[in-house]
Amino acid sequence: MSQHFSSSSERGIVVQLDRGFPLVRLDDGRMVRCKHATALVKGEKIRAVIGDKVSVDVSDNADVAQIAEILPRSNEFLRRDPAERSQAQVLAANFDTVIVAHPLAELNVRRLERELVLAHETGARVVVALTKADLASDDQAAQNEDLARRIVGESGAVEVVSEAVPPSIELLRSHVPAETIAVLIGRSGVGKSSLVNLLAGAQVQATTPVREADGKGRHTTVNRAIVPIGGGGFVVDMPGVRGMGLWESDAGIEAAFADVVARAAECKFRDCTHADEPGCAVRAAVEAGTLHSERLASYQRLVKENDDQHAAAEEAQRIRGRTGHPRRRA
Ligand code: GDP
Ligand code: ZN
């Protein structure tokens, strides 16, 4: 006689990733640890990421459930895979907002520009949190906030936050209303875990003291989890994300450098490289002092990195014998 086990197919969302085993919160609130169905992972390496909506087979007789299907994503946070550089890595899916955490006292313009490109590429709303504001002198704070606002432009919100100033945390919380998910990015030590804890109103994420020499905090955890925040939505900290290489970021560059792109639209030649062509509106703006030459240099560096990545990915696809997927923008 065969034993009878019941098994059911249920919907859920990936709320934590722990060594590749997604923890899924089912629609009925139950939490199940999952593995991927073999059909899902053979050939193309398709893995569920934080925020993925999944269909899960839950069976009475197994310790782990099985992810049978990953539902189509509304958006993704992508970067170039630091290990396999001709491939993309998805860090999170189905979120509404990207919060870019950046220390107010150590504003790094190049890094902020890159973070903004990646954030905008997702299509989500972008909020820059200028963190650890208490560590900046008044002059420095005013100067850096102004600089950050100019870099962000109309494309996103900017909030100055400090763990010692509760209203600043409330301002940030107002960007993550109920039912929405925000992804928190920024280099290690900028105060992301502290922000998650403050937003959650509880110690959910371990922080470590800043090392004297380089001012970097270090993580005691590399779990990525969706954390509910008091009276609001959810936030995902992405610890351990070091490399932030661009991946197919045409739209992100366009959004993060809207000022440069608007001028380029006025150039005489559509394919103007803003080098020595006649009728170049971008160079005219630099000469007139309305566009900073460093801003233009940043734009050109990121466009080049994006083009190089695109070419390398196409080449890798060609070698693998597949047809390249069409670029999202011409
Ligand atoms: P993460 O690596 O981005 O998650 O950064 P952490 O949240 O671990 O913070 C790194 C260090 O900065 C820790 O020692 C925190 O206590 C400290 N820190 C975080 N927020 C603030 C703040 O608003 N002001 C000051 N002075 N220190 C902060
Ligand atoms: Zn031009």
XYZ file of C-alpha atoms and ligand atoms in Angstrom:
359
model
C 0.000 0.000 0.000
C 1.332 3.380 -0.904
C 1.354 6.105 1.683
C -0.569 9.229 0.886
C 1.043 12.673 1.279
C -0.736 15.864 0.429
C 1.011 18.535 -1.534
C -0.197 21.931 -2.679
C 0.874 24.767 -4.907
C 0.951 28.162 -3.224
C 2.007 31.724 -3.943
C 4.528 33.629 -1.888
C 7.319 36.192 -1.845
C 11.039 35.639 -1.238
C 11.825 37.531 1.969
C 15.311 36.281 2.732
C 18.219 34.631 0.999
C 20.520 32.475 3.023
C 23.239 30.588 1.141
C 21.025 30.239 -1.876
C 18.050 28.833 0.028
C 15.238 31.331 -0.283
C 12.926 31.851 2.647
C 9.440 32.399 1.261
C 6.511 34.032 3.034
C 3.394 32.347 1.676
C 0.234 34.354 1.124
C -1.273 32.774 4.247
C 1.659 34.080 6.321
C 3.525 30.791 6.748
C 7.283 30.891 6.223
C 8.888 28.096 4.224
C 12.507 27.418 3.392
C 12.766 26.503 -0.292
C 14.965 24.961 -2.895
C 14.624 25.494 -6.625
C 12.882 22.974 -8.860
C 15.465 21.332 -11.117
C 13.556 22.415 -14.219
C 14.060 26.019 -13.133
C 17.816 25.933 -12.702
C 19.001 23.724 -15.513
C 20.441 25.453 -18.557
C 20.091 29.148 -17.777
C 20.910 29.798 -14.164
C 17.625 31.169 -12.945
C 17.510 31.822 -9.230
C 14.929 33.538 -7.103
C 16.079 36.795 -5.541
C 14.765 38.953 -2.726
C 11.349 40.305 -3.643
C 10.542 37.603 -6.162
C 6.957 36.423 -6.321
C 7.030 32.681 -6.611
C 4.815 29.675 -6.915
C 5.852 27.050 -4.398
C 5.082 23.358 -4.080
C 4.585 22.615 -0.410
C 4.418 19.001 0.561
C 3.768 17.425 3.960
C 6.624 15.013 3.786
C 9.495 17.332 2.835
C 11.499 19.659 5.105
C 11.942 22.142 2.318
C 9.403 23.351 -0.186
C 10.205 23.770 -3.842
C 10.045 26.888 -5.979
C 8.309 25.747 -9.163
C 8.036 29.111 -10.870
C 9.320 32.654 -10.557
C 6.593 35.044 -11.655
C 7.463 37.846 -14.074
C 9.320 40.679 -12.336
C 8.064 44.263 -12.431
C 11.658 45.470 -12.095
C 15.122 44.298 -11.110
C 18.232 45.694 -9.508
C 21.045 44.612 -11.810
C 24.772 44.976 -11.745
C 27.588 43.391 -13.676
C 28.477 40.117 -11.975
C 31.821 40.801 -10.265
C 32.841 37.154 -10.806
C 31.526 36.553 -14.315
C 31.870 39.943 -15.850
C 30.061 39.194 -19.090
C 26.917 38.413 -17.113
C 24.405 40.345 -15.108
C 23.560 39.647 -11.504
C 20.114 40.359 -10.140
C 20.202 41.599 -6.562
C 16.510 42.256 -5.926
C 13.182 42.365 -7.734
C 9.721 43.943 -7.515
C 10.515 47.014 -5.408
C 9.156 50.549 -5.565
C 12.000 52.698 -4.329
C 15.775 52.662 -4.213
C 17.340 54.457 -1.261
C 20.948 55.382 -1.997
C 22.755 55.825 1.322
C 25.746 58.089 1.101
C 27.650 59.714 3.978
C 27.127 63.489 4.129
C 30.621 64.162 5.450
C 32.333 62.067 2.774
C 30.422 62.782 -0.374
C 32.029 60.915 -3.243
C 30.647 62.438 -6.428
C 31.846 59.674 -8.778
C 30.388 56.971 -6.575
C 27.092 58.819 -6.115
C 26.749 59.289 -9.876
C 27.291 55.565 -10.448
C 24.814 54.624 -7.714
C 22.252 56.958 -9.251
C 22.672 55.382 -12.698
C 22.116 51.885 -11.280
C 19.205 53.074 -9.149
C 17.476 54.850 -12.046
C 18.002 51.909 -14.348
C 15.580 49.921 -12.164
C 12.749 52.328 -12.997
C 11.958 52.724 -9.298
C 11.717 56.029 -7.417
C 15.087 57.202 -6.141
C 15.815 58.751 -2.753
C 19.300 59.751 -1.650
C 19.841 59.528 2.106
C 22.800 61.640 3.176
C 23.763 59.705 6.275
C 25.637 60.334 9.515
C 24.890 64.035 9.182
C 26.134 64.646 12.729
C 29.673 63.883 11.586
C 29.754 66.813 9.155
C 30.573 70.365 10.227
C 27.856 72.937 9.497
C 29.758 74.357 6.527
C 30.553 70.968 5.111
C 26.967 69.819 5.618
C 25.532 72.785 3.740
C 28.069 72.502 0.941
C 27.698 68.753 0.450
C 23.926 68.799 0.658
C 23.884 71.461 -2.024
C 26.277 69.469 -4.194
C 24.231 66.268 -3.772
C 21.023 68.123 -4.683
C 22.643 69.429 -7.847
C 23.830 65.936 -8.818
C 20.442 64.356 -8.115
C 18.606 67.198 -9.854
C 14.917 66.661 -10.522
C 15.348 62.922 -10.750
C 14.967 62.038 -7.084
C 14.558 63.190 -3.502
C 17.362 64.021 -1.084
C 17.081 63.617 2.695
C 19.704 64.425 5.291
C 19.595 61.818 8.043
C 21.267 61.127 11.336
C 20.541 58.429 13.855
C 20.579 61.078 16.566
C 17.765 63.040 14.909
C 14.530 61.006 14.951
C 12.569 63.393 12.669
C 15.157 62.759 9.953
C 14.386 59.050 10.154
C 10.663 59.847 9.933
C 11.311 61.825 6.752
C 12.995 58.798 5.256
C 10.192 56.548 6.457
C 7.688 58.749 4.610
C 9.321 57.593 1.362
C 8.396 53.999 2.138
C 4.620 54.014 2.662
C 2.599 50.895 3.437
C 2.616 48.165 0.801
C 5.814 49.452 -0.809
C 9.299 47.964 -0.772
C 12.497 49.999 -0.735
C 15.950 48.648 -1.526
C 18.829 50.216 0.362
C 22.190 50.493 -1.392
C 25.471 52.157 -0.529
C 28.961 51.096 0.374
C 29.758 49.307 3.559
C 29.933 51.532 6.611
C 27.620 54.305 5.386
C 25.033 53.402 8.009
C 22.589 51.175 6.115
C 22.125 48.625 8.903
C 21.620 51.431 11.391
C 18.951 52.904 9.129
C 17.194 49.551 8.785
C 17.137 49.191 12.567
C 15.841 52.721 13.054
C 13.181 52.318 10.383
C 12.136 48.954 11.801
C 12.141 50.345 15.307
C 14.063 47.272 16.451
C 17.489 45.697 16.289
C 17.094 43.505 13.243
C 20.455 44.012 11.634
C 23.855 43.834 13.306
C 26.159 46.818 12.975
C 29.794 46.959 13.930
C 31.872 49.863 15.176
C 33.706 51.936 12.630
C 37.359 51.012 12.267
C 39.447 54.075 13.099
C 41.736 53.936 10.093
C 39.339 53.983 7.157
C 36.003 54.822 8.727
C 34.420 51.684 7.347
C 32.021 49.631 9.409
C 32.002 45.900 8.924
C 29.105 43.551 8.646
C 28.597 40.623 10.889
C 25.867 39.306 8.607
C 25.535 38.881 4.874
C 21.882 37.890 4.875
C 19.642 39.866 2.626
C 16.172 40.195 4.041
C 12.976 42.133 3.566
C 12.369 43.898 6.866
C 8.953 45.335 7.792
C 9.225 48.911 9.002
C 6.943 50.242 11.694
C 3.737 51.705 10.273
C 5.000 51.558 6.741
C 6.311 49.341 4.018
C 9.378 47.169 3.810
C 13.069 47.764 3.393
C 15.780 45.503 1.978
C 19.372 46.100 3.023
C 21.923 44.862 0.522
C 25.053 44.241 2.535
C 28.217 42.984 0.958
C 27.542 44.649 -2.375
C 30.954 45.966 -3.238
C 31.251 46.137 -6.993
C 28.747 48.339 -8.721
C 29.530 47.721 -12.382
C 27.015 49.002 -14.889
C 24.841 46.559 -16.797
C 22.827 47.735 -19.826
C 22.307 51.080 -18.179
C 21.267 53.341 -21.061
C 18.047 54.427 -19.396
C 19.795 54.852 -16.036
C 22.429 57.115 -17.551
C 19.777 59.122 -19.340
C 17.866 59.666 -16.103
C 20.900 60.320 -13.908
C 22.434 62.729 -16.444
C 19.275 64.392 -17.714
C 21.097 67.757 -17.721
C 23.800 66.517 -20.109
C 21.340 64.550 -22.256
C 19.096 67.620 -22.670
C 22.038 69.606 -24.028
C 23.178 66.775 -26.269
C 19.738 66.872 -27.906
C 20.666 70.359 -29.170
C 23.894 69.244 -30.848
C 24.007 69.667 -34.617
C 24.786 65.991 -35.212
C 22.616 63.318 -33.668
C 25.633 61.083 -33.042
C 27.774 63.935 -31.709
C 30.544 62.692 -29.417
C 30.998 66.190 -27.964
C 34.684 66.051 -28.897
C 35.375 68.430 -31.797
C 32.260 68.395 -33.937
C 30.884 71.775 -35.023
C 27.607 72.864 -33.456
C 28.156 70.900 -30.246
C 25.718 72.204 -27.634
C 27.363 70.235 -24.847
C 30.783 71.829 -25.342
C 29.100 75.201 -25.744
C 27.494 74.681 -22.313
C 30.863 73.798 -20.776
C 32.433 76.892 -22.331
C 29.564 79.055 -21.130
C 30.055 77.658 -17.625
C 26.533 76.192 -17.378
C 27.812 72.611 -17.449
C 30.757 71.524 -15.331
C 33.482 69.831 -17.376
C 33.845 67.186 -14.656
C 30.172 66.380 -14.946
C 30.609 65.878 -18.685
C 33.687 63.706 -18.051
C 31.683 61.543 -15.613
C 28.919 61.149 -18.152
C 31.363 60.145 -20.872
C 33.165 57.679 -18.585
C 29.902 55.956 -17.655
C 28.669 55.897 -21.267
C 31.952 54.264 -22.268
C 31.756 51.701 -19.467
C 28.180 50.909 -20.490
C 29.122 50.569 -24.180
C 32.132 48.377 -23.332
C 29.968 46.142 -21.153
C 27.374 45.855 -23.897
C 30.014 44.880 -26.458
C 31.569 42.341 -24.081
C 28.181 40.792 -23.313
C 27.348 40.512 -27.013
C 30.706 38.913 -27.687
C 30.163 36.416 -24.854
C 26.723 35.577 -26.240
C 28.165 35.123 -29.710
C 30.782 32.732 -28.357
C 28.086 30.794 -26.533
C 26.326 30.566 -29.880
C 23.179 32.398 -29.040
C 21.647 35.475 -30.562
C 22.118 38.595 -28.519
C 19.032 40.026 -26.930
C 18.135 43.414 -28.329
C 19.368 46.414 -26.490
C 16.642 48.168 -24.585
C 17.427 51.569 -26.089
C 18.826 52.504 -29.452
P 26.449 49.702 6.936
O 27.731 48.982 6.717
O 26.125 50.614 5.801
O 25.297 48.836 7.291
O 26.716 50.674 8.187
P 26.341 50.490 9.726
O 24.897 50.754 9.940
O 26.928 49.197 10.211
O 27.123 51.725 10.370
C 28.519 51.828 10.329
C 28.960 52.639 11.547
O 28.460 53.967 11.465
C 28.461 52.071 12.867
O 29.493 52.209 13.819
C 27.302 52.963 13.223
O 27.114 53.032 14.611
C 27.749 54.298 12.665
N 26.603 55.163 12.343
C 25.484 54.810 11.684
N 24.626 55.867 11.579
C 25.249 56.913 12.195
C 24.887 58.284 12.424
O 23.830 58.800 12.031
N 25.835 59.041 13.070
C 27.007 58.563 13.492
N 27.848 59.382 14.108
N 27.362 57.277 13.320
C 26.504 56.454 12.670
Zn 27.828 67.492 -28.912
